[in-house]
mmCIF file of C-alpha atoms in Angstrom:
data_model
loop_
_atom_site.group_PDB
_atom_site.id
_atom_site.type_symbol
_atom_site.label_atom_id
_atom_site.label_comp_id
_atom_site.label_asym_id
_atom_site.label_seq_id
_atom_site.Cartn_x
_atom_site.Cartn_y
_atom_site.Cartn_z
ATOM 1 C CA MET A 1 -10.642 -25.188 -16.224
ATOM 2 C CA ALA A 2 -11.824 -26.373 -19.647
ATOM 3 C CA ASP A 3 -14.038 -23.297 -20.035
ATOM 4 C CA GLY A 4 -11.126 -21.003 -19.208
ATOM 5 C CA LEU A 5 -9.009 -22.681 -21.889
ATOM 6 C CA GLY A 6 -11.803 -22.458 -24.456
ATOM 7 C CA LEU A 7 -12.136 -26.248 -24.633
ATOM 8 C CA GLY A 8 -15.224 -28.432 -24.605
ATOM 9 C CA ARG A 9 -16.771 -29.082 -21.197
ATOM 10 C CA ASN A 10 -16.019 -32.822 -21.258
ATOM 11 C CA VAL A 11 -12.460 -32.730 -22.574
ATOM 12 C CA PHE A 12 -10.837 -33.666 -19.260
ATOM 13 C CA SER A 13 -13.356 -36.325 -18.256
ATOM 14 C CA ARG A 14 -12.920 -37.950 -21.689
ATOM 15 C CA MET A 15 -9.143 -37.967 -21.230
ATOM 16 C CA VAL A 16 -9.464 -39.776 -17.920
ATOM 17 C CA ARG A 17 -12.418 -42.097 -18.534
ATOM 18 C CA GLU A 18 -11.921 -43.049 -22.192
ATOM 19 C CA GLU A 19 -11.051 -46.726 -22.686
ATOM 20 C CA ARG A 20 -7.763 -45.936 -24.476
ATOM 21 C CA SER A 21 -6.727 -43.349 -21.891
ATOM 22 C CA ASP A 22 -3.489 -43.887 -20.007
ATOM 23 C CA SER A 23 -4.505 -41.383 -17.313
ATOM 24 C CA CYS A 24 -4.898 -42.583 -13.763
ATOM 25 C CA LEU A 25 -5.140 -41.402 -10.199
ATOM 26 C CA ARG A 26 -1.951 -42.224 -8.370
ATOM 27 C CA VAL A 27 -0.883 -41.530 -4.815
ATOM 28 C CA ASN A 28 2.881 -41.478 -4.287
ATOM 29 C CA ARG A 29 4.800 -41.082 -1.072
ATOM 30 C CA TYR A 30 8.459 -40.152 -1.077
ATOM 31 C CA PRO A 31 9.872 -40.822 2.397
ATOM 32 C CA PRO A 32 12.925 -38.871 3.573
ATOM 33 C CA LEU A 33 16.272 -40.313 2.495
ATOM 34 C CA MET A 34 18.650 -41.657 5.098
ATOM 35 C CA CYS A 35 21.507 -39.323 6.002
ATOM 36 C CA GLY A 36 24.743 -40.235 4.287
ATOM 37 C CA VAL A 37 23.169 -41.707 1.140
ATOM 38 C CA GLU A 38 25.277 -40.496 -1.774
ATOM 39 C CA THR A 39 25.151 -40.635 -5.547
ATOM 40 C CA LEU A 40 27.998 -41.940 -7.658
ATOM 41 C CA SER A 41 29.266 -38.355 -7.958
ATOM 42 C CA GLY A 42 29.581 -38.120 -4.170
ATOM 43 C CA GLN A 43 26.774 -35.604 -3.716
ATOM 44 C CA ASN A 44 23.939 -36.172 -1.254
ATOM 45 C CA LEU A 45 20.698 -37.322 -2.835
ATOM 46 C CA ILE A 46 17.834 -34.913 -2.389
ATOM 47 C CA GLY A 47 14.444 -36.404 -3.293
ATOM 48 C CA PHE A 48 13.272 -37.192 -6.805
ATOM 49 C CA GLY A 49 15.402 -36.132 -9.787
ATOM 50 C CA GLU A 50 14.606 -33.534 -12.434
ATOM 51 C CA HIS A 51 11.482 -34.520 -14.386
ATOM 52 C CA THR A 52 8.174 -33.360 -15.807
ATOM 53 C CA ASP A 53 4.819 -34.829 -14.839
ATOM 54 C CA PRO A 54 3.074 -36.567 -17.768
ATOM 55 C CA GLN A 55 -0.436 -36.256 -16.291
ATOM 56 C CA ILE A 56 -3.021 -33.498 -16.641
ATOM 57 C CA ILE A 57 -2.182 -32.095 -13.210
ATOM 58 C CA SER A 58 -0.211 -33.155 -10.149
ATOM 59 C CA VAL A 59 -1.231 -32.141 -6.653
ATOM 60 C CA LEU A 60 1.596 -32.072 -4.115
ATOM 61 C CA ARG A 61 1.678 -31.600 -0.371
ATOM 62 C CA SER A 62 4.979 -30.742 1.272
ATOM 63 C CA ASN A 63 4.162 -31.885 4.819
ATOM 64 C CA ASN A 64 6.565 -29.145 5.886
ATOM 65 C CA THR A 65 9.470 -30.791 4.032
ATOM 66 C CA SER A 66 11.680 -28.705 1.751
ATOM 67 C CA GLY A 67 13.156 -29.789 -1.556
ATOM 68 C CA LEU A 68 10.546 -28.935 -4.195
ATOM 69 C CA GLN A 69 12.013 -26.805 -6.982
ATOM 70 C CA ILE A 70 10.606 -25.495 -10.246
ATOM 71 C CA CYS A 71 12.497 -24.684 -13.422
ATOM 72 C CA LEU A 72 11.965 -21.085 -14.508
ATOM 73 C CA THR A 73 11.755 -20.007 -18.148
ATOM 74 C CA ASP A 74 15.399 -18.884 -18.080
ATOM 75 C CA GLY A 75 16.513 -22.387 -17.007
ATOM 76 C CA THR A 76 17.323 -21.537 -13.395
ATOM 77 C CA TRP A 77 15.818 -23.472 -10.501
ATOM 78 C CA ALA A 78 13.753 -21.830 -7.764
ATOM 79 C CA SER A 79 13.036 -23.478 -4.416
ATOM 80 C CA ILE A 80 9.434 -23.568 -3.259
ATOM 81 C CA PRO A 81 9.176 -23.029 0.512
ATOM 82 C CA PRO A 82 7.316 -25.840 2.302
ATOM 83 C CA ASP A 83 3.888 -25.067 3.724
ATOM 84 C CA HIS A 84 2.180 -27.780 5.757
ATOM 85 C CA SER A 85 -1.244 -26.169 5.253
ATOM 86 C CA SER A 86 -1.175 -25.830 1.447
ATOM 87 C CA PHE A 87 -1.184 -27.875 -1.724
ATOM 88 C CA PHE A 88 0.951 -27.177 -4.804
ATOM 89 C CA VAL A 89 -0.693 -27.814 -8.193
ATOM 90 C CA ASN A 90 1.593 -28.577 -11.155
ATOM 91 C CA VAL A 91 0.392 -28.326 -14.725
ATOM 92 C CA GLY A 92 1.334 -31.638 -16.299
ATOM 93 C CA ASP A 93 2.625 -32.323 -19.805
ATOM 94 C CA LEU A 94 -0.805 -33.372 -21.081
ATOM 95 C CA LEU A 95 -2.430 -30.096 -20.021
ATOM 96 C CA GLN A 96 0.482 -28.077 -21.453
ATOM 97 C CA ASP A 97 -0.038 -29.770 -24.822
ATOM 98 C CA LEU A 98 -3.633 -28.566 -24.957
#
C-alpha cells in the first residue's frame, strides 16, 4: 500500500510501532440492539452513530447483519448490503491524511 501511495516502505510500520504512536489493534463487537430501544427523539436506534475511523484502516465483517452505510461525496448515505463471506475495508482518517 505504501508503494502505491509513493511513500517509504516502512511508513505504516513506524506509525504503529513507534513509541509515541497512538495506533493499536482493536477488536470491537457491536451486538444487536434490543427491539423497542428508542432515542430521545423517539426513533429506533440502529447501531453505531455517524463517525469516521481515526485509524489507518478498519476491517469490518457484517456477519450477515445490515446497517453499514457510507457517506458519499455529495453528502448522501448509501447502504452497504451485508455479505457473510466478505470483509469491508475502510480507509481511516490517518491514511486519508497521508
